[in-house]
Amino acid sequence: MSDAYRPYTLVAELTYRCPLRCVYCSNPLDYARHTDGLATADWLRVFREAEELGVVQLHLTGGEPLLRDDLEALIEGARALDLYTNLITSGIPLGRERLARFRSLGLDNVQVSVQDVAASSSDRIAGSRAFERKLEVARWVKELGFPLTLNVVLHRENLDHVEQIVALAETLSADRLELANTQYVGWALTNRRALLPTAAELDRARRASAAAHARLRGKMEILFVMPDYYSEFPKACMDGWGRRFIVVSPDGLALPCHAAHTLPGLSFENVKDRHLEAIWGQSGAFNAFRGEAWMPEPCRSCERRALDFGGCRCQAYLLTKNAAATDPACSLSPDHGLIEAARQEALSAHSGDFEYRAPRPGVRK
Amino acid sequence: MIALDSRPRLAAKARIRFDRKTARYLLLYPERGLVLNPTAADIAKLCTGEHTVQAIVERLAERYAPQPREQVERDVMSFLATLAERGLMQAEP
């Protein structure tokens, strides 16, 4: 494979289990079907195969990776491969001693998520009493000498709190703040009516973030990720299908993105059956949306096709039932009306009625 | 502006590693990385908090002779500014 297809990042979804029930969880709706199928030795082999392929960044995530009691061994193995290892966690359940062990084993960065700036609103989104414990974990992260990334997923219930979120990140001495607007796949699509903001709400938040970005330059990195629904052109989802990322699901499927296994018609191979290099280079699923031959119009002749690669395949499928369609988030897509209708819907009052992440979808609360 | 007598140190979140695929050094930090050219890699390796900017310039000027010292100083200052801008360096007095 040429350098155009070199993975830099392995996203290791160690388990889909999680004590939280966030209403925008990016795990698939049928996550409970994908049990933890990889043993410690399997994961360590996957890390090694990934590193040989060119991966230098490792995200240990889930679900909640802390639920794996072999996390120590995985961190140690990752460090031995010189991977830049980032633990992406809710912070629950975690004691200070375990976090200190992670530090001594060579973990590079800890990313803690909070859902808002106050316990009541944050816990409402998480579907769990978690906020105060998360803040305690974030403080330990810094006390133990780790760099801290604070991640907050934005939506209409917290978009107006960007200034307070920045203040919280400053109080915690976060090194990086991710203000990531909800992307409407998985559970977030289920809850879109309650989460999708209006253009005006989004604009205020973006301006608040830009002001903080300028003020804190060189001190705290602030990343504001626009929701696709309000972008004129789609994002280069995962930097393009099968170009820079490999996601491995808890049951061992090697995927180009977190939700790829929800696309019909593609069969994903398991890291237990085949070497990662062969899967990356040869599997039908990884090659399905590489290059431009798969692209329909208007992508195929679009001057932006090498910038956004046609956008998000999962979003295309979820909204149009065709995974090879132009991402409807693109203003040039023939299906863009679907996005405009959702924006229109966001202008009317919302219910705040969530469906929490649960093993069997469809139970509203 | 970075003072010549300050002692630059890579931020806690940044780590250098050699990349076999490209035979370059990478400066890795959360979710990102910079590909370092050979000069940048030499500078980054000296950002340990022990050496002053002045000392880094002198050491590299020696190594890169006959390249003019002024050119080396410009390269060092410009790379350190890039690091500072990205929050990848702290300059200690």
Short mmCIF file of C-alpha atoms in Angstrom, two decimals:
data_model
loop_
_atom_site.label_atom_id
_atom_site.label_comp_id
_atom_site.label_asym_id
_atom_site.label_seq_id
_atom_site.Cartn_x
_atom_site.Cartn_y
_atom_site.Cartn_z
CA MET A 1 0.00 0.00 0.00
CA SER A 2 1.24 3.47 -0.77
CA ASP A 3 1.66 6.19 1.82
CA ALA A 4 -1.74 7.52 0.76
CA TYR A 5 -3.07 4.63 2.82
CA ARG A 6 -1.02 4.59 5.96
CA PRO A 7 -2.76 4.19 9.28
CA TYR A 8 -1.43 6.54 11.96
CA THR A 9 -4.01 5.81 14.64
CA LEU A 10 -5.42 2.65 16.14
CA VAL A 11 -8.67 3.11 18.02
CA ALA A 12 -8.91 0.14 20.37
CA GLU A 13 -12.49 -0.19 21.57
CA LEU A 14 -11.66 -2.49 24.45
CA THR A 15 -15.26 -3.05 25.51
CA TYR A 16 -18.69 -1.61 24.73
CA ARG A 17 -19.66 -1.99 28.38
CA CYS A 18 -20.06 1.33 30.17
CA PRO A 19 -21.54 2.49 33.47
CA LEU A 20 -22.89 5.60 31.72
CA ARG A 21 -25.87 5.81 29.35
CA CYS A 22 -25.08 8.95 27.35
CA VAL A 23 -27.79 9.89 24.93
CA TYR A 24 -25.32 10.51 22.08
CA CYS A 25 -23.14 7.43 22.58
CA SER A 26 -21.24 6.62 19.38
CA ASN A 27 -21.33 2.87 20.02
CA PRO A 28 -23.72 1.04 17.70
CA LEU A 29 -27.35 0.59 18.77
CA ASP A 30 -26.77 -3.15 18.96
CA TYR A 31 -23.58 -2.78 21.01
CA ALA A 32 -24.72 -5.46 23.46
CA ARG A 33 -24.35 -8.08 20.70
CA HIS A 34 -20.63 -7.34 20.47
CA THR A 35 -19.16 -8.87 23.59
CA ASP A 36 -15.53 -8.58 24.71
CA GLY A 37 -13.98 -11.18 22.46
CA LEU A 38 -10.31 -10.28 22.61
CA ALA A 39 -8.00 -11.49 25.35
CA THR A 40 -5.03 -9.49 26.58
CA ALA A 41 -2.67 -11.37 24.27
CA ASP A 42 -4.95 -10.68 21.27
CA TRP A 43 -4.92 -6.96 21.93
CA LEU A 44 -1.15 -6.90 22.42
CA ARG A 45 -0.72 -8.67 19.09
CA VAL A 46 -3.08 -6.18 17.42
CA PHE A 47 -1.02 -3.30 18.83
CA ARG A 48 2.14 -4.87 17.45
CA GLU A 49 0.64 -5.50 14.02
CA ALA A 50 -0.69 -1.96 13.94
CA GLU A 51 2.65 -0.48 14.88
CA GLU A 52 4.31 -2.47 12.09
CA LEU A 53 1.78 -0.97 9.68
CA GLY A 54 2.78 2.56 10.72
CA VAL A 55 0.45 3.35 13.60
CA VAL A 56 2.00 5.76 16.12
CA GLN A 57 -1.10 6.85 18.06
CA LEU A 58 -3.20 4.50 20.17
CA HIS A 59 -6.56 5.38 21.67
CA LEU A 60 -7.72 3.08 24.43
CA THR A 61 -11.43 3.60 24.47
CA GLY A 62 -14.80 1.83 24.59
CA GLY A 63 -17.43 1.84 26.08
CA GLU A 64 -15.47 2.40 29.21
CA PRO A 65 -11.92 0.99 28.95
CA LEU A 66 -11.50 1.09 32.74
CA LEU A 67 -13.83 -1.90 32.93
CA ARG A 68 -11.03 -4.07 31.51
CA ASP A 69 -8.91 -5.31 34.36
CA ASP A 70 -6.01 -5.91 31.97
CA LEU A 71 -5.71 -2.20 31.11
CA GLU A 72 -2.39 -2.06 32.95
CA ALA A 73 -0.95 -4.82 30.77
CA LEU A 74 -2.25 -3.14 27.62
CA ILE A 75 -0.72 0.22 28.57
CA GLU A 76 2.58 -1.45 29.34
CA GLY A 77 2.56 -3.29 26.01
CA ALA A 78 1.65 -0.15 24.08
CA ARG A 79 4.45 1.79 25.69
CA ALA A 80 6.94 -0.96 24.86
CA LEU A 81 5.98 -0.37 21.20
CA ASP A 82 6.54 3.39 21.67
CA LEU A 83 2.91 4.13 20.77
CA TYR A 84 1.58 7.49 21.95
CA THR A 85 -1.13 6.14 24.19
CA ASN A 86 -4.24 8.07 25.08
CA LEU A 87 -6.83 6.77 27.53
CA ILE A 88 -10.30 8.00 26.59
CA THR A 89 -12.48 7.59 29.62
CA SER A 90 -15.47 8.73 31.59
CA GLY A 91 -13.28 8.39 34.66
CA ILE A 92 -15.63 5.85 36.16
CA PRO A 93 -14.81 3.59 37.92
CA LEU A 94 -11.30 4.75 38.81
CA GLY A 95 -9.23 5.16 41.97
CA ARG A 96 -6.20 7.39 42.29
CA GLU A 97 -3.87 4.42 42.86
CA ARG A 98 -4.84 2.77 39.58
CA LEU A 99 -4.35 6.03 37.71
CA ALA A 100 -0.91 6.37 39.32
CA ARG A 101 -0.08 2.86 38.07
CA PHE A 102 -1.06 3.89 34.54
CA ARG A 103 1.34 6.79 34.90
CA SER A 104 4.25 4.62 35.94
CA LEU A 105 3.50 2.18 33.10
CA GLY A 106 3.91 4.96 30.55
CA LEU A 107 0.42 6.15 29.63
CA ASP A 108 0.86 9.42 27.73
CA ASN A 109 -2.44 11.29 27.95
CA VAL A 110 -5.79 11.04 29.67
CA GLN A 111 -8.99 12.31 28.09
CA VAL A 112 -11.88 12.76 30.50
CA SER A 113 -15.34 13.65 29.31
CA VAL A 114 -17.88 15.75 31.14
CA GLN A 115 -21.34 16.35 29.78
CA ASP A 116 -21.90 19.91 31.04
CA VAL A 117 -20.71 22.34 33.70
CA ALA A 118 -23.13 21.45 36.48
CA ALA A 119 -23.86 18.10 38.09
CA SER A 120 -27.58 18.08 37.40
CA SER A 121 -27.40 18.84 33.68
CA SER A 122 -24.28 16.75 33.11
CA ASP A 123 -25.72 13.72 34.88
CA ARG A 124 -28.97 14.09 32.98
CA ILE A 125 -27.13 13.60 29.67
CA ALA A 126 -24.99 10.77 31.05
CA GLY A 127 -28.03 9.06 32.60
CA SER A 128 -25.91 8.51 35.68
CA ARG A 129 -24.58 10.39 38.71
CA ALA A 130 -21.07 10.91 37.51
CA PHE A 131 -20.14 14.58 37.28
CA GLU A 132 -18.48 15.13 40.65
CA ARG A 133 -16.45 11.94 40.35
CA LYS A 134 -15.31 12.91 36.87
CA LEU A 135 -14.01 16.23 38.17
CA GLU A 136 -12.13 14.44 40.90
CA VAL A 137 -10.52 12.14 38.32
CA ALA A 138 -9.61 15.13 36.14
CA ARG A 139 -7.85 16.71 39.13
CA TRP A 140 -5.92 13.50 39.84
CA VAL A 141 -4.85 13.37 36.18
CA LYS A 142 -3.07 16.70 36.57
CA GLU A 143 -1.78 16.01 40.08
CA LEU A 144 -0.09 12.85 38.80
CA GLY A 145 1.62 14.81 36.03
CA PHE A 146 -0.40 13.63 33.03
CA PRO A 147 -1.53 15.99 30.29
CA LEU A 148 -5.32 16.34 30.46
CA THR A 149 -7.74 16.52 27.59
CA LEU A 150 -11.24 17.60 28.59
CA ASN A 151 -13.89 16.49 26.15
CA VAL A 152 -17.38 17.91 26.05
CA VAL A 153 -19.88 16.81 23.43
CA LEU A 154 -22.04 19.78 22.48
CA HIS A 155 -25.75 19.88 21.70
CA ARG A 156 -28.65 22.23 22.28
CA GLU A 157 -28.77 21.67 26.05
CA ASN A 158 -25.18 22.81 26.66
CA LEU A 159 -24.19 24.88 23.63
CA ASP A 160 -24.88 28.09 25.51
CA HIS A 161 -22.40 27.04 28.21
CA VAL A 162 -19.21 27.20 26.14
CA GLU A 163 -17.76 30.07 28.19
CA GLN A 164 -18.39 28.19 31.44
CA ILE A 165 -16.96 25.02 29.94
CA VAL A 166 -13.79 26.91 29.01
CA ALA A 167 -13.64 28.30 32.56
CA LEU A 168 -13.98 24.78 33.95
CA ALA A 169 -11.19 23.57 31.65
CA GLU A 170 -8.99 26.43 32.88
CA THR A 171 -9.75 25.58 36.51
CA LEU A 172 -8.74 22.00 35.83
CA SER A 173 -5.60 23.17 33.94
CA ALA A 174 -6.62 21.11 30.93
CA ASP A 175 -4.01 21.02 28.18
CA ARG A 176 -6.58 20.42 25.47
CA LEU A 177 -10.29 21.09 25.32
CA GLU A 178 -12.43 19.32 22.76
CA LEU A 179 -15.73 21.02 22.09
CA ALA A 180 -17.12 18.40 19.78
CA ASN A 181 -20.60 18.94 18.48
CA THR A 182 -22.72 15.84 18.40
CA GLN A 183 -22.58 14.02 15.08
CA TYR A 184 -25.89 12.39 14.30
CA VAL A 185 -25.14 8.71 13.96
CA GLY A 186 -25.93 5.90 16.40
CA TRP A 187 -27.69 6.94 19.59
CA ALA A 188 -27.38 10.60 18.68
CA LEU A 189 -29.51 10.07 15.60
CA THR A 190 -32.12 8.36 17.76
CA ASN A 191 -32.10 11.48 19.96
CA ARG A 192 -31.65 14.05 17.21
CA ARG A 193 -34.85 15.95 17.94
CA ALA A 194 -33.72 16.59 21.49
CA LEU A 195 -30.08 17.36 20.65
CA LEU A 196 -29.79 19.21 17.33
CA PRO A 197 -29.25 22.94 17.94
CA THR A 198 -30.34 25.85 15.81
CA ALA A 199 -27.93 27.77 13.59
CA ALA A 200 -28.10 30.75 15.98
CA GLU A 201 -27.22 28.66 19.03
CA LEU A 202 -24.34 27.11 17.17
CA ASP A 203 -23.06 30.46 15.98
CA ARG A 204 -22.94 31.90 19.50
CA ALA A 205 -21.03 28.85 20.72
CA ARG A 206 -18.60 29.03 17.84
CA ARG A 207 -17.84 32.67 18.56
CA ALA A 208 -17.32 31.97 22.27
CA SER A 209 -14.97 29.14 21.39
CA ALA A 210 -13.02 31.26 18.89
CA ALA A 211 -12.53 34.00 21.50
CA ALA A 212 -11.25 31.47 24.03
CA HIS A 213 -9.03 29.90 21.38
CA ALA A 214 -7.35 33.23 20.71
CA ARG A 215 -7.05 34.11 24.40
CA LEU A 216 -5.53 30.77 25.42
CA ARG A 217 -3.28 30.20 22.41
CA GLY A 218 -0.10 28.37 23.38
CA LYS A 219 -1.60 27.51 26.77
CA MET A 220 -4.63 25.37 26.07
CA GLU A 221 -5.45 23.84 22.72
CA ILE A 222 -9.13 24.33 21.95
CA LEU A 223 -10.79 22.32 19.25
CA PHE A 224 -14.31 23.19 18.13
CA VAL A 225 -15.84 20.56 15.88
CA MET A 226 -18.80 21.73 13.84
CA PRO A 227 -21.77 19.42 13.47
CA ASP A 228 -22.01 18.15 9.90
CA TYR A 229 -25.62 19.31 9.81
CA TYR A 230 -24.53 22.95 9.75
CA SER A 231 -21.49 22.68 7.52
CA GLU A 232 -21.74 23.62 3.87
CA PHE A 233 -19.50 20.70 2.98
CA PRO A 234 -19.03 17.43 4.83
CA LYS A 235 -16.05 16.60 6.99
CA ALA A 236 -13.34 14.29 5.73
CA CYS A 237 -14.77 11.59 7.95
CA MET A 238 -11.89 9.63 9.58
CA ASP A 239 -9.61 11.53 7.13
CA GLY A 240 -11.08 9.29 4.46
CA TRP A 241 -12.17 5.67 4.52
CA GLY A 242 -9.27 3.32 5.22
CA ARG A 243 -6.62 6.03 4.96
CA ARG A 244 -5.42 6.96 8.45
CA PHE A 245 -7.44 5.07 11.08
CA ILE A 246 -8.11 1.53 12.14
CA VAL A 247 -10.83 0.90 14.69
CA VAL A 248 -10.96 -2.51 16.34
CA SER A 249 -14.26 -3.36 18.01
CA PRO A 250 -14.48 -5.28 21.32
CA ASP A 251 -15.20 -8.50 19.45
CA GLY A 252 -12.23 -8.04 17.14
CA LEU A 253 -13.64 -6.58 13.93
CA ALA A 254 -11.17 -4.33 12.13
CA LEU A 255 -13.11 -1.29 10.93
CA PRO A 256 -12.42 1.96 9.06
CA CYS A 257 -14.60 3.88 11.57
CA HIS A 258 -16.52 3.39 14.81
CA ALA A 259 -19.81 2.62 13.13
CA ALA A 260 -18.74 0.89 9.91
CA HIS A 261 -20.08 -2.48 11.08
CA THR A 262 -23.58 -1.01 10.99
CA LEU A 263 -23.34 -0.69 7.18
CA PRO A 264 -25.01 -3.54 5.31
CA GLY A 265 -23.32 -5.40 2.50
CA LEU A 266 -19.81 -5.15 3.88
CA SER A 267 -18.18 -8.01 5.68
CA PHE A 268 -15.55 -7.00 8.16
CA GLU A 269 -12.75 -9.33 9.07
CA ASN A 270 -11.70 -10.26 12.57
CA VAL A 271 -8.21 -9.63 13.88
CA LYS A 272 -8.32 -13.11 15.39
CA ASP A 273 -8.55 -14.63 11.91
CA ARG A 274 -6.14 -12.55 9.88
CA HIS A 275 -3.07 -10.32 10.21
CA LEU A 276 -3.99 -6.65 10.43
CA GLU A 277 -1.74 -5.80 7.49
CA ALA A 278 -3.69 -8.19 5.24
CA ILE A 279 -7.01 -6.83 6.45
CA TRP A 280 -5.88 -3.24 5.92
CA GLY A 281 -4.47 -3.86 2.48
CA GLN A 282 -6.68 -6.54 1.00
CA SER A 283 -10.07 -6.77 2.65
CA GLY A 284 -13.07 -5.84 0.57
CA ALA A 285 -14.51 -3.70 3.32
CA PHE A 286 -11.39 -1.54 3.74
CA ASN A 287 -11.18 -1.09 -0.01
CA ALA A 288 -14.89 -0.46 -0.55
CA PHE A 289 -14.69 3.34 -0.34
CA ARG A 290 -11.06 4.02 -1.07
CA GLY A 291 -10.15 6.11 -4.07
CA GLU A 292 -12.77 7.69 -6.30
CA ALA A 293 -14.18 4.84 -8.38
CA TRP A 294 -17.04 4.25 -5.92
CA MET A 295 -18.12 7.88 -5.93
CA PRO A 296 -21.44 8.95 -7.42
CA GLU A 297 -22.06 12.39 -8.82
CA PRO A 298 -21.80 15.12 -7.64
CA CYS A 299 -18.71 13.80 -5.78
CA ARG A 300 -17.03 12.17 -8.76
CA SER A 301 -16.46 15.42 -10.64
CA CYS A 302 -16.29 17.66 -7.56
CA GLU A 303 -13.14 19.65 -6.95
CA ARG A 304 -13.46 18.90 -3.23
CA ARG A 305 -13.46 15.11 -3.62
CA ALA A 306 -9.85 14.77 -2.46
CA LEU A 307 -10.56 17.03 0.52
CA ASP A 308 -13.66 15.42 2.02
CA PHE A 309 -13.68 12.01 0.28
CA GLY A 310 -17.44 12.25 -0.10
CA GLY A 311 -18.05 12.71 3.63
CA CYS A 312 -19.36 10.12 6.07
CA ARG A 313 -20.45 6.72 4.72
CA CYS A 314 -22.44 5.92 7.85
CA GLN A 315 -24.33 9.19 7.70
CA ALA A 316 -25.06 8.58 4.02
CA TYR A 317 -26.46 5.15 4.82
CA LEU A 318 -28.43 6.21 7.87
CA LEU A 319 -30.18 9.02 6.02
CA THR A 320 -30.51 7.62 2.49
CA LYS A 321 -30.17 3.83 2.97
CA ASN A 322 -27.34 3.94 0.44
CA ALA A 323 -23.83 3.82 1.93
CA ALA A 324 -22.32 4.91 -1.41
CA ALA A 325 -24.40 8.08 -1.67
CA THR A 326 -22.92 11.55 -1.35
CA ASP A 327 -23.09 12.53 2.32
CA PRO A 328 -26.40 14.42 2.63
CA ALA A 329 -24.63 16.94 4.87
CA CYS A 330 -23.06 18.29 1.68
CA SER A 331 -25.00 21.22 0.25
CA LEU A 332 -24.43 19.71 -3.20
CA SER A 333 -26.03 16.37 -2.30
CA PRO A 334 -29.36 15.57 -3.99
CA ASP A 335 -30.50 14.41 -0.52
CA HIS A 336 -29.53 17.61 1.25
CA GLY A 337 -33.21 18.34 1.85
CA LEU A 338 -33.10 15.73 4.63
CA ILE A 339 -30.59 17.88 6.49
CA GLU A 340 -32.53 21.07 5.84
CA ALA A 341 -35.68 19.45 7.20
CA ALA A 342 -33.84 18.46 10.39
CA ARG A 343 -32.56 22.03 10.78
CA GLN A 344 -36.09 23.28 10.31
CA GLU A 345 -37.28 20.88 12.98
CA ALA A 346 -34.65 22.26 15.37
CA LEU A 347 -36.29 25.68 15.14
CA SER A 348 -39.41 24.43 16.88
CA ALA A 349 -39.42 23.79 20.60
CA HIS A 350 -37.83 20.50 21.57
CA SER A 351 -39.12 17.96 24.00
CA GLY A 352 -36.00 17.03 25.94
CA ASP A 353 -37.28 13.48 25.78
CA PHE A 354 -34.27 11.19 25.55
CA GLU A 355 -33.77 7.58 24.75
CA TYR A 356 -30.83 6.55 26.90
CA ARG A 357 -28.24 4.08 25.66
CA ALA A 358 -29.40 0.62 26.70
CA PRO A 359 -28.76 -2.98 25.65
CA ARG A 360 -32.08 -3.07 23.80
CA PRO A 361 -32.90 0.12 21.91
CA GLY A 362 -36.43 1.44 21.79
CA VAL A 363 -37.07 2.07 25.48
CA ARG A 364 -37.81 5.75 25.99
CA LYS A 365 -37.56 7.48 29.31
CA MET B 1 9.53 36.27 21.38
CA ILE B 2 11.66 33.61 23.05
CA ALA B 3 14.57 34.89 25.10
CA LEU B 4 18.05 33.60 24.23
CA ASP B 5 18.73 32.79 27.86
CA SER B 6 15.49 30.83 28.44
CA ARG B 7 15.61 27.06 28.63
CA PRO B 8 12.99 25.51 26.36
CA ARG B 9 11.45 22.21 27.38
CA LEU B 10 8.94 20.15 25.43
CA ALA B 11 5.47 20.26 26.97
CA ALA B 12 4.47 17.26 29.06
CA LYS B 13 2.06 16.17 26.36
CA ALA B 14 4.67 16.03 23.57
CA ARG B 15 6.92 13.07 22.85
CA ILE B 16 9.46 12.45 20.09
CA ARG B 17 9.60 9.16 18.27
CA PHE B 18 11.43 7.90 15.22
CA ASP B 19 9.22 6.84 12.33
CA ARG B 20 10.65 3.88 10.44
CA LYS B 21 8.31 4.40 7.50
CA THR B 22 9.60 7.85 6.63
CA ALA B 23 12.95 7.81 8.43
CA ARG B 24 11.91 11.06 10.12
CA TYR B 25 11.26 11.98 13.70
CA LEU B 26 7.69 12.69 14.73
CA LEU B 27 6.65 14.96 17.55
CA LEU B 28 3.53 13.30 18.90
CA TYR B 29 0.90 14.89 21.10
CA PRO B 30 -2.77 14.10 21.71
CA GLU B 31 -4.44 13.10 18.43
CA ARG B 32 -1.77 14.88 16.40
CA GLY B 33 1.79 14.75 15.28
CA LEU B 34 4.34 16.94 13.55
CA VAL B 35 6.77 15.48 11.05
CA LEU B 36 10.13 16.97 11.94
CA ASN B 37 12.78 17.71 9.36
CA PRO B 38 16.30 16.77 10.49
CA THR B 39 17.07 20.26 11.83
CA ALA B 40 13.77 20.46 13.74
CA ALA B 41 14.42 17.01 15.19
CA ASP B 42 17.87 18.10 16.39
CA ILE B 43 16.36 21.17 18.03
CA ALA B 44 13.48 19.27 19.61
CA LYS B 45 15.86 16.73 21.14
CA LEU B 46 17.70 19.57 22.86
CA CYS B 47 14.48 21.02 24.35
CA THR B 48 14.97 19.29 27.68
CA GLY B 49 14.87 22.32 29.96
CA GLU B 50 18.63 22.08 30.52
CA HIS B 51 19.98 24.05 27.57
CA THR B 52 19.46 27.73 26.88
CA VAL B 53 18.34 28.79 23.42
CA GLN B 54 21.79 30.30 23.04
CA ALA B 55 23.45 26.98 23.84
CA ILE B 56 21.19 25.13 21.40
CA VAL B 57 22.10 27.58 18.64
CA GLU B 58 25.79 27.23 19.37
CA ARG B 59 25.72 23.48 19.46
CA LEU B 60 23.83 23.24 16.16
CA ALA B 61 25.95 25.94 14.48
CA GLU B 62 28.95 23.78 15.25
CA ARG B 63 27.27 20.69 13.89
CA TYR B 64 26.00 22.40 10.73
CA ALA B 65 29.21 24.30 9.90
CA PRO B 66 29.84 25.98 7.50
CA GLN B 67 26.18 27.09 7.62
CA PRO B 68 26.12 30.67 8.97
CA ARG B 69 25.29 30.96 12.67
CA GLU B 70 22.62 33.60 11.91
CA GLN B 71 20.81 31.11 9.72
CA VAL B 72 20.88 28.47 12.46
CA GLU B 73 19.59 31.00 14.98
CA ARG B 74 16.72 31.93 12.67
CA ASP B 75 15.83 28.24 12.23
CA VAL B 76 15.91 27.61 15.96
CA MET B 77 13.82 30.69 16.80
CA SER B 78 11.26 29.91 14.11
CA PHE B 79 10.88 26.28 15.17
CA LEU B 80 10.60 27.21 18.85
CA ALA B 81 7.92 29.76 17.95
CA THR B 82 5.99 27.04 16.12
CA LEU B 83 6.20 24.81 19.17
CA ALA B 84 5.14 27.61 21.52
CA GLU B 85 2.21 28.54 19.31
CA ARG B 86 0.95 24.96 19.56
CA GLY B 87 1.51 24.75 23.27
CA LEU B 88 4.22 22.14 22.77
CA MET B 89 6.95 23.98 24.63
CA GLN B 90 7.46 25.76 27.85
CA ALA B 91 10.38 28.16 28.19
CA GLU B 92 11.87 28.06 31.66
CA PRO B 93 13.88 31.01 32.98
#
